[in-house]
CSV table of C-alpha atoms and ligand atoms in Angstrom, one decimal:
chain,number,residue,atom,x,y,z
A,204,MET,CA,57.4,24.3,48.3
A,205,HIS,CA,57.7,21.1,50.3
A,206,GLU,CA,58.6,19.9,53.7
A,207,PHE,CA,61.8,17.9,52.9
A,208,LYS,CA,64.9,19.8,53.9
A,209,TYR,CA,68.4,19.4,55.3
A,210,ILE,CA,69.1,20.4,58.8
A,211,LYS,CA,72.7,20.1,59.8
A,212,GLY,CA,73.4,17.8,56.9
A,213,ARG,CA,70.5,15.4,57.6
A,214,LEU,CA,67.4,15.1,55.5
A,215,TYR,CA,64.2,15.8,57.4
A,216,CYS,CA,60.5,15.3,56.6
A,217,GLU,CA,58.7,18.0,58.5
A,218,ASP,CA,60.3,17.6,62.0
A,219,VAL,CA,61.4,14.0,61.7
A,220,LYS,CA,64.8,12.8,60.6
A,221,VAL,CA,64.2,10.5,57.6
A,222,GLU,CA,67.0,8.2,58.6
A,223,ASP,CA,65.2,7.4,61.9
A,224,LEU,CA,62.2,6.4,59.8
A,225,ALA,CA,64.3,4.1,57.6
A,226,LYS,CA,65.8,2.4,60.8
A,227,ARG,CA,62.4,2.1,62.5
A,228,PHE,CA,60.3,0.9,59.5
A,229,GLY,CA,62.9,-0.6,57.3
A,230,SER,CA,63.9,0.0,53.7
A,231,PRO,CA,62.7,0.7,51.1
A,232,LEU,CA,60.0,3.0,52.4
A,233,TYR,CA,57.6,5.6,51.1
A,234,VAL,CA,57.5,8.7,53.3
A,235,TYR,CA,54.8,11.4,52.9
A,236,SER,CA,54.6,14.8,54.4
A,237,TYR,CA,51.0,15.6,55.5
A,238,HIS,CA,51.5,19.3,55.4
A,239,THR,CA,52.9,19.3,51.9
A,240,ILE,CA,49.8,17.5,50.7
A,241,ILE,CA,47.5,20.0,52.4
A,242,ASP,CA,49.6,23.0,51.4
A,243,HIS,CA,49.4,22.1,47.7
A,244,TYR,CA,45.6,21.5,47.9
A,245,LEU,CA,45.2,24.9,49.6
A,246,LYS,CA,47.4,26.6,47.1
A,247,LEU,CA,45.1,25.5,44.3
A,248,LYS,CA,42.0,26.2,46.3
A,249,ASN,CA,43.1,29.8,47.1
A,250,ALA,CA,44.4,30.5,43.6
A,251,PHE,CA,40.9,29.8,42.3
A,252,SER,CA,39.0,31.4,45.2
A,253,SER,CA,37.1,33.7,42.9
A,254,ILE,CA,35.7,30.7,41.0
A,255,LYS,CA,35.2,28.3,43.9
A,256,PRO,CA,35.7,25.1,41.9
A,257,LEU,CA,35.2,21.6,43.2
A,258,ILE,CA,38.8,20.3,43.5
A,259,ALA,CA,38.4,16.5,42.9
A,260,TYR,CA,41.7,15.0,43.8
A,261,SER,CA,42.7,12.3,41.4
A,262,VAL,CA,42.8,9.1,43.5
A,263,LYS,CA,45.1,7.2,41.1
A,264,ALA,CA,48.1,9.5,41.8
A,265,ASN,CA,48.3,8.3,45.4
A,266,SER,CA,45.3,6.3,46.7
A,267,ASN,CA,46.4,5.5,50.3
A,268,LEU,CA,43.3,5.8,52.5
A,269,ALA,CA,45.1,8.2,54.9
A,270,VAL,CA,45.9,10.5,52.0
A,271,LEU,CA,42.3,10.5,50.7
A,272,LYS,CA,40.9,11.0,54.2
A,273,ALA,CA,43.2,14.0,54.8
A,274,LEU,CA,42.1,15.7,51.6
A,275,VAL,CA,38.4,14.8,51.9
A,276,ASP,CA,38.4,16.3,55.4
A,277,LYS,CA,39.7,19.6,53.9
A,278,GLY,CA,36.8,19.7,51.5
A,279,ALA,CA,38.3,18.0,48.4
A,280,GLY,CA,36.2,15.7,46.2
A,281,LEU,CA,37.7,12.7,44.5
A,282,ASP,CA,38.2,11.9,40.8
A,283,ILE,CA,38.0,8.1,40.4
A,284,VAL,CA,38.8,5.8,37.5
A,285,SER,CA,37.5,2.4,38.7
A,286,GLY,CA,35.1,0.5,41.0
A,287,GLY,CA,38.1,-0.1,43.3
A,288,GLU,CA,38.7,3.6,43.7
A,289,LEU,CA,34.9,4.1,44.4
A,290,TYR,CA,35.4,1.6,47.1
A,291,ARG,CA,38.2,3.6,48.6
A,292,ALA,CA,36.1,6.8,48.3
A,293,ILE,CA,33.4,5.1,50.3
A,294,GLN,CA,35.9,3.9,52.9
A,295,VAL,CA,36.9,7.5,53.7
A,296,ARG,CA,33.3,8.6,53.6
A,297,CYS,CA,33.7,11.1,50.7
A,298,PRO,CA,30.3,12.8,50.1
A,299,MET,CA,29.0,11.2,46.9
A,300,ASN,CA,28.2,14.6,45.4
A,301,ARG,CA,31.9,15.3,45.3
A,302,ILE,CA,32.9,12.2,43.3
A,303,VAL,CA,33.4,12.2,39.5
A,304,TYR,CA,34.3,9.0,37.6
A,305,ALA,CA,36.2,8.9,34.3
A,306,SER,CA,37.4,5.8,32.4
A,307,VAL,CA,37.2,4.6,28.8
A,308,GLY,CA,36.3,1.1,29.9
A,309,LYS,CA,33.8,1.1,32.8
A,310,THR,CA,32.3,-2.3,33.2
A,311,GLU,CA,28.6,-3.0,33.7
A,312,ARG,CA,29.3,-3.7,37.4
A,313,GLU,CA,31.3,-0.5,37.9
A,314,ILE,CA,28.6,1.6,36.2
A,315,GLU,CA,25.9,0.0,38.4
A,316,GLU,CA,27.9,0.7,41.6
A,317,ALA,CA,28.4,4.4,40.6
A,318,VAL,CA,24.7,4.7,39.6
A,319,ARG,CA,23.4,3.2,42.9
A,320,ARG,CA,25.7,5.5,44.9
A,321,LYS,CA,24.5,8.6,43.0
A,322,ILE,CA,27.9,10.1,42.5
A,323,LEU,CA,28.1,13.7,41.1
A,324,PHE,CA,28.6,12.3,37.6
A,325,LEU,CA,30.2,9.8,35.3
A,326,ASN,CA,32.4,11.2,32.6
A,327,VAL,CA,31.2,9.4,29.5
A,328,GLU,CA,33.8,8.4,26.9
A,329,SER,CA,31.7,6.8,24.1
A,330,LEU,CA,28.1,6.6,22.8
A,331,GLN,CA,28.0,2.9,23.7
A,332,GLU,CA,28.9,3.7,27.3
A,333,LEU,CA,26.2,6.4,27.5
A,334,GLU,CA,23.7,3.8,26.3
A,335,SER,CA,24.9,1.3,28.9
A,336,ILE,CA,24.5,4.0,31.7
A,337,ASN,CA,21.0,4.8,30.4
A,338,ARG,CA,20.0,1.1,30.3
A,339,ILE,CA,21.4,0.4,33.8
A,340,SER,CA,19.8,3.5,35.2
A,341,LYS,CA,16.4,2.5,33.7
A,342,ARG,CA,16.7,-0.9,35.3
A,343,LEU,CA,17.4,0.7,38.6
A,344,ASN,CA,14.6,3.2,38.0
A,345,THR,CA,16.7,6.3,38.3
A,346,ILE,CA,18.2,9.2,36.3
A,347,THR,CA,22.0,9.4,36.3
A,348,ARG,CA,24.0,12.6,35.8
A,349,VAL,CA,26.8,12.4,33.2
A,350,ALA,CA,29.4,14.6,31.6
A,351,ILE,CA,30.7,14.1,28.2
A,352,ARG,CA,34.4,13.7,28.0
A,353,VAL,CA,35.5,15.7,25.0
A,354,ASN,CA,38.8,15.1,23.2
A,355,PRO,CA,39.8,18.7,22.3
A,356,ASP,CA,42.7,17.5,20.1
A,357,ILE,CA,45.3,19.6,21.9
A,358,GLU,CA,49.0,18.9,22.0
A,359,PRO,CA,50.0,19.3,25.7
A,360,LYS,CA,53.8,19.0,25.1
A,361,THR,CA,54.5,16.2,27.6
A,362,HIS,CA,55.7,12.6,27.4
A,363,ARG,CA,53.8,10.7,24.7
A,364,TYR,CA,52.6,8.1,27.2
A,365,ILE,CA,50.8,10.8,29.2
A,366,THR,CA,49.1,12.8,26.5
A,367,THR,CA,45.4,12.1,26.5
A,368,GLY,CA,43.8,14.9,24.5
A,369,ARG,CA,44.9,14.1,20.9
A,370,LEU,CA,42.5,12.5,18.5
A,371,THR,CA,45.0,9.6,18.2
A,372,ASN,CA,44.5,8.9,22.0
A,373,LYS,CA,41.8,6.5,23.1
A,374,PHE,CA,40.2,9.1,25.5
A,375,GLY,CA,37.0,11.1,25.1
A,376,ILE,CA,34.8,12.0,22.1
A,377,ASP,CA,35.5,14.5,19.3
A,378,PHE,CA,33.4,17.7,19.2
A,379,LYS,CA,31.3,16.6,16.2
A,380,SER,CA,30.3,13.3,17.8
A,381,ALA,CA,29.8,15.0,21.2
A,382,TYR,CA,27.4,17.4,19.5
A,383,GLN,CA,25.5,14.5,17.8
A,384,ILE,CA,25.2,12.8,21.2
A,385,LEU,CA,23.8,15.9,22.8
A,386,MET,CA,21.2,16.1,20.0
A,387,LEU,CA,20.3,12.5,20.8
A,388,ARG,CA,19.7,13.2,24.4
A,389,ARG,CA,15.9,12.8,24.4
A,390,ALA,CA,16.3,9.3,23.2
A,391,LEU,CA,18.2,8.5,26.5
A,392,PRO,CA,15.7,9.6,29.2
A,393,ASN,CA,17.6,7.9,32.1
A,394,VAL,CA,20.7,10.0,31.8
A,395,LYS,CA,21.0,13.7,32.3
A,396,ILE,CA,23.9,15.3,30.4
A,397,SER,CA,24.9,18.0,32.9
A,398,GLY,CA,28.5,18.8,31.9
A,399,LEU,CA,31.5,18.5,29.8
A,400,HIS,CA,34.9,17.1,30.7
A,401,ILE,CA,38.4,17.3,29.4
A,402,HIS,CA,41.7,16.0,30.6
A,403,ILE,CA,44.5,16.7,28.2
A,404,GLY,CA,47.4,14.9,29.7
A,405,SER,CA,49.8,14.9,32.7
A,406,GLN,CA,52.9,16.8,33.9
A,407,ILE,CA,52.0,19.8,31.8
A,408,THR,CA,54.2,22.7,32.8
A,409,ASP,CA,52.6,25.6,30.9
A,410,ALA,CA,49.1,27.1,30.8
A,411,SER,CA,48.9,27.4,27.0
A,412,PRO,CA,47.6,24.0,26.2
A,413,TYR,CA,44.9,24.5,28.9
A,414,SER,CA,43.8,27.8,27.6
A,415,ALA,CA,43.7,26.4,24.0
A,416,ALA,CA,41.6,23.5,25.1
A,417,ILE,CA,39.3,25.5,27.4
A,418,SER,CA,38.8,28.1,24.6
A,419,LYS,CA,37.6,25.4,22.3
A,420,MET,CA,35.3,24.2,25.1
A,421,VAL,CA,33.8,27.6,25.8
A,422,ASP,CA,33.1,28.1,22.1
A,423,PHE,CA,31.4,24.7,22.1
A,424,ILE,CA,29.4,25.6,25.2
A,425,GLU,CA,28.2,28.8,23.6
A,426,ARG,CA,27.2,27.0,20.5
A,427,LEU,CA,25.2,24.5,22.5
A,428,ARG,CA,23.5,27.3,24.5
A,429,LYS,CA,22.2,28.8,21.2
A,430,LYS,CA,20.7,25.4,20.5
A,431,GLY,CA,18.9,25.5,23.8
A,432,ILE,CA,21.2,23.0,25.6
A,433,GLU,CA,22.1,24.3,29.1
A,434,LEU,CA,24.8,22.5,31.0
A,435,GLU,CA,25.9,22.9,34.6
A,436,TYR,CA,29.5,21.8,34.9
A,437,LEU,CA,32.8,22.2,33.1
A,438,ASN,CA,35.4,19.8,34.3
A,439,ILE,CA,38.9,20.8,33.1
A,440,GLY,CA,40.7,17.7,34.4
A,441,GLY,CA,44.1,17.5,36.0
A,442,GLY,CA,47.6,17.4,34.6
A,443,LEU,CA,49.4,20.3,36.4
A,444,GLY,CA,53.1,19.7,36.2
A,445,ILE,CA,55.6,19.8,39.1
A,446,ILE,CA,59.3,20.1,39.4
A,447,TYR,CA,61.3,16.9,39.1
A,448,ASN,CA,64.5,18.4,37.8
A,449,HIS,CA,64.8,21.8,36.1
A,450,GLU,CA,61.2,22.3,35.0
A,451,THR,CA,59.7,25.7,35.6
A,452,PRO,CA,56.0,24.9,35.9
A,453,GLN,CA,53.5,27.7,36.3
A,454,THR,CA,52.5,28.3,39.9
A,455,ALA,CA,48.9,27.7,40.9
A,456,GLN,CA,48.5,31.5,41.1
A,457,ARG,CA,49.7,32.1,37.5
A,458,PHE,CA,47.8,29.1,36.2
A,459,ALA,CA,44.6,30.4,37.8
A,460,LYS,CA,45.2,33.9,36.5
A,461,ARG,CA,45.6,32.7,32.9
A,462,ILE,CA,42.5,30.5,32.7
A,463,SER,CA,40.1,32.1,35.2
A,464,PRO,CA,38.7,34.6,32.7
A,465,LEU,CA,37.9,31.8,30.3
A,466,LEU,CA,36.3,29.7,33.0
A,467,LYS,CA,34.1,32.6,34.0
A,468,ARG,CA,33.1,33.1,30.4
A,469,SER,CA,31.7,29.5,30.4
A,470,GLY,CA,29.2,30.5,33.0
A,471,LEU,CA,29.4,26.9,34.4
A,472,LYS,CA,30.5,25.4,37.7
A,473,ILE,CA,34.1,24.4,37.5
A,474,ILE,CA,35.8,21.1,38.5
A,475,LEU,CA,39.5,20.5,38.7
A,476,GLU,CA,41.1,17.1,38.9
A,477,PRO,CA,44.7,17.5,40.1
A,478,GLY,CA,46.6,14.5,41.2
A,479,ARG,CA,50.4,14.9,40.8
A,480,PHE,CA,50.2,18.6,41.7
A,481,ILE,CA,48.9,17.8,45.2
A,482,VAL,CA,50.9,14.7,46.1
A,483,GLY,CA,54.0,14.6,43.8
A,484,GLN,CA,56.3,16.7,46.0
A,485,ALA,CA,54.8,15.3,49.2
A,486,GLY,CA,56.5,11.9,49.0
A,487,ILE,CA,59.9,10.4,48.8
A,488,LEU,CA,61.1,6.8,48.3
A,489,VAL,CA,63.8,5.9,50.8
A,490,THR,CA,66.2,3.2,49.7
A,491,GLU,CA,69.4,1.7,51.1
A,492,VAL,CA,72.6,1.2,49.0
A,493,LEU,CA,73.4,-2.5,48.9
A,494,TYR,CA,76.5,-2.5,46.8
A,495,THR,CA,78.6,-0.4,44.5
A,496,LYS,CA,80.4,-1.9,41.5
A,497,SER,CA,82.5,-0.7,38.7
A,498,THR,CA,82.6,-2.2,35.2
A,499,PRO,CA,85.1,-1.2,32.6
A,500,LYS,CA,82.5,1.3,31.3
A,501,LYS,CA,80.4,2.3,34.3
A,502,LYS,CA,79.9,2.6,38.0
A,503,PHE,CA,76.7,1.2,39.5
A,504,VAL,CA,75.1,2.0,42.8
A,505,ILE,CA,72.8,-1.0,43.5
A,506,VAL,CA,69.9,-0.1,45.9
A,507,ASP,CA,67.3,-2.2,47.6
A,508,ALA,CA,64.3,-0.5,45.9
A,509,GLY,CA,63.4,-1.6,42.3
A,510,MET,CA,61.2,-0.7,39.4
A,511,ASN,CA,58.4,-2.6,41.0
A,512,ASP,CA,58.4,0.0,43.8
A,513,LEU,CA,58.7,3.1,41.5
A,514,ILE,CA,58.2,2.4,37.8
A,515,ARG,CA,58.3,6.0,36.5
A,516,PRO,CA,62.0,6.0,35.3
A,517,ALA,CA,61.4,2.6,33.5
A,518,LEU,CA,58.0,3.5,32.1
A,519,TYR,CA,58.4,7.2,31.1
A,520,ASP,CA,62.2,7.7,31.3
A,521,ALA,CA,61.2,10.0,34.2
A,522,TYR,CA,63.8,12.0,36.0
A,523,HIS,CA,63.9,11.9,39.9
A,524,GLN,CA,66.4,13.8,41.9
A,525,ILE,CA,68.3,11.4,44.3
A,526,PHE,CA,69.9,12.7,47.5
A,527,PRO,CA,71.8,10.9,50.3
A,528,LEU,CA,69.9,11.2,53.6
A,529,GLU,CA,73.2,12.4,55.1
A,530,ILE,CA,75.4,15.0,53.6
A,531,LYS,CA,77.0,16.0,56.8
A,532,GLY,CA,80.7,16.4,56.4
A,533,ALA,CA,80.5,15.3,52.8
A,534,ASN,CA,83.1,16.8,50.5
A,535,PRO,CA,81.0,18.3,47.7
A,536,ARG,CA,83.9,17.8,45.3
A,537,ARG,CA,83.9,14.0,45.9
A,538,THR,CA,81.2,13.3,43.3
A,539,GLU,CA,81.1,10.6,40.7
A,540,LYS,CA,79.0,9.7,37.7
A,541,VAL,CA,76.9,6.6,38.4
A,542,ASP,CA,73.8,4.6,37.4
A,543,VAL,CA,71.5,4.0,40.3
A,544,VAL,CA,69.9,0.6,39.7
A,545,GLY,CA,67.6,-1.8,41.5
A,546,PRO,CA,67.9,-5.6,42.1
A,547,ILE,CA,65.3,-6.6,39.5
A,548,CYS,CA,66.1,-8.8,36.5
A,549,GLU,CA,65.4,-6.1,33.9
A,550,SER,CA,67.7,-3.5,32.3
A,551,ALA,CA,64.9,-1.0,32.7
A,552,ASP,CA,65.3,-1.3,36.5
A,553,PHE,CA,67.0,2.0,37.2
A,554,PHE,CA,66.4,5.2,39.0
A,555,ALA,CA,69.1,7.4,37.4
A,556,LYS,CA,71.6,7.0,34.6
A,557,GLU,CA,74.9,8.7,34.2
A,558,ARG,CA,74.0,10.9,37.2
A,559,ARG,CA,76.7,12.9,39.0
A,560,MET,CA,76.2,12.3,42.7
A,561,PRO,CA,78.1,12.5,46.0
A,562,LYS,CA,80.1,9.3,46.5
A,563,VAL,CA,78.0,6.8,48.4
A,564,LYS,CA,78.8,3.4,50.0
A,565,SER,CA,77.1,0.3,51.0
A,566,GLY,CA,74.7,0.9,54.0
A,567,ASP,CA,74.1,4.6,53.0
A,568,TYR,CA,70.5,5.6,52.5
A,569,LEU,CA,69.2,7.6,49.6
A,570,ALA,CA,66.0,9.6,49.0
A,571,VAL,CA,64.4,9.4,45.6
A,572,MET,CA,62.6,12.8,45.5
A,573,SER,CA,59.1,13.8,44.2
A,574,ALA,CA,57.9,10.2,44.4
A,575,GLY,CA,54.5,10.9,46.0
A,576,ALA,CA,52.5,10.6,42.8
A,577,TYR,CA,52.3,7.5,40.6
A,578,GLY,CA,54.8,5.9,43.0
A,579,PHE,CA,53.2,3.4,45.3
A,580,THR,CA,50.0,3.2,43.2
A,581,MET,CA,51.9,1.9,40.3
A,582,SER,CA,54.0,-0.6,42.4
A,583,SER,CA,53.7,-4.3,41.9
A,584,ASN,CA,54.9,-7.6,43.3
A,585,TYR,CA,57.1,-8.3,40.3
A,586,ASN,CA,60.1,-10.6,41.2
A,587,SER,CA,57.9,-11.7,44.1
A,588,ARG,CA,58.9,-8.6,46.1
A,589,PRO,CA,56.5,-7.7,48.9
A,590,ARG,CA,55.1,-4.2,48.4
A,591,ILE,CA,56.8,-1.7,50.7
A,592,ALA,CA,55.5,0.3,53.7
A,593,GLU,CA,54.2,3.8,53.6
A,594,VAL,CA,54.4,6.3,56.5
A,595,MET,CA,52.9,9.8,56.9
A,596,VAL,CA,54.7,12.5,58.9
A,597,VAL,CA,52.8,15.2,60.6
A,598,LYS,CA,55.2,17.6,62.3
A,599,ASP,CA,57.0,15.4,64.8
A,600,ASN,CA,54.4,12.6,64.6
A,601,VAL,CA,54.9,9.5,62.5
A,602,PHE,CA,52.1,7.2,61.3
A,603,LEU,CA,52.4,3.9,59.6
A,604,ILE,CA,49.7,4.1,56.8
A,605,ARG,CA,50.4,0.9,55.0
A,606,LYS,CA,52.2,-2.1,56.5
A,607,ARG,CA,55.0,-3.7,54.6
A,608,GLU,CA,53.8,-6.9,52.9
A,609,VAL,CA,55.2,-10.2,54.0
A,610,TYR,CA,55.9,-13.2,51.8
A,611,ALA,CA,52.6,-14.8,52.7
A,612,ASP,CA,50.8,-11.8,51.2
A,613,ILE,CA,52.4,-12.5,47.8
A,614,VAL,CA,50.9,-16.0,47.5
A,615,ARG,CA,47.7,-15.4,49.4
A,616,ASN,CA,45.3,-15.8,46.5
A,617,GLU,CA,47.1,-18.5,44.7
A,618,ILE,CA,45.8,-22.1,44.5
A,619,ILE,CA,47.7,-25.3,43.5
A,620,PRO,CA,45.1,-27.5,41.8
A,621,ALA,CA,44.5,-30.8,43.6
A,622,PHE,CA,45.9,-32.9,40.7
A,623,LEU,CA,49.3,-31.3,41.1
A,624,LEU,CA,49.3,-32.3,44.7
A,625,GLY,CA,48.7,-35.9,43.7
A,626,LEU,CA,45.3,-36.0,45.5
B,763,LIG,C1,45.0,10.8,35.9
B,763,LIG,C2,43.9,11.7,35.7
B,763,LIG,C3,43.9,13.0,36.4
B,763,LIG,C4,45.1,13.4,37.2
B,763,LIG,O1,46.2,13.7,36.5
B,763,LIG,P1,47.5,14.4,37.1
B,763,LIG,O2,48.4,14.6,36.0
B,763,LIG,O3,48.0,13.6,38.2
B,763,LIG,O4,47.0,15.8,37.7
B,763,LIG,C5,42.8,13.8,36.3
B,763,LIG,N1,41.7,13.4,35.5
B,763,LIG,C6,41.7,12.3,34.9
B,763,LIG,C7,40.5,11.9,34.1
B,763,LIG,C8,42.8,11.4,34.9
B,763,LIG,O5,42.7,10.2,34.3
């Protein structure tokens, strides 16, 4: 369910014609629907209402301050992965007891910032990290809550770049080592191990890998309880899949129904860390067709957005639907098979390959659908392209939530050494 639909042959975001946005703010452009974001958050919240979990939105999926503020105001917490994301959380005044922090490589400085702010907990991914947190907390004369990120060794059946819960992945700690660390806990008096965390991957369309992983966790929790180790939280991570093409992901309701009994059996407070599920369908990338050209083997549609704006096809071979903003009067039989490509000097710079689409021409606008998650946040200045603008639509209101960069932004932090200037 999302708020992008055709009315009389024109694509709308909520009550606004997307083409008007492209004309007003320029192309390429990210467009987000406020109500789609909130709707997906509430779907998850309602589905789990019998458990009342903390839903900590995963900031890295879409970290625009307006998006974060909208969710935090509705009661969401934030799942962060860096000091920079903690800074964003502070900017939107997220209550610190709703922030959880996971990363295999937290620096000394990042740990200190999180410890000083007293976030809900840090998800610890190695013994050395736990020792660092203990040492830093001791220096700051405090006790820091942590959760151990366990690697449950589960195959989530998704793209190999986005699996995170196999023992061959760098994430988390295996059960045996986690157990040993818990046995060591008295040697680390400045950390309090108050929970366990898993995050098995992303774009997972079926509840089975979750129930397999959570079952393992519940067994582990029961084993710990017998040893007198009482925990408070079980954080089951994010990873809920969405529809990009023909996937049939479980709905929030079905997902909740499958795993709620297990979660209740854990006896712990539950945390969810959805990213893509909340913002994925809530955003599109609008782009203008610059040229079309035919080679003896192919037809190319060359657009003004590139892999620097949306890297998912290049990075994961990801599929995104692509629709013209205007289908009014279009003859549905006048389709052709094309590659939709960007202007960047890389062959991986494409949005679709061998895709059957309505015929388009120079000057037409296209919408790359389901681009709200891992779109703008993974964008870069590659090829010295200014990063593009983001707008948020709320019914018939439009808000610019990130200005388009200008050329000066690209070179802002660069310095030519004096010797090169002949000084
Ligand atoms: C990226 C990430 C998430 C969110 O993943 P989605 O697939 O966007 O739901 C949740 N938890 C952790 C620890 C992550 O790294």
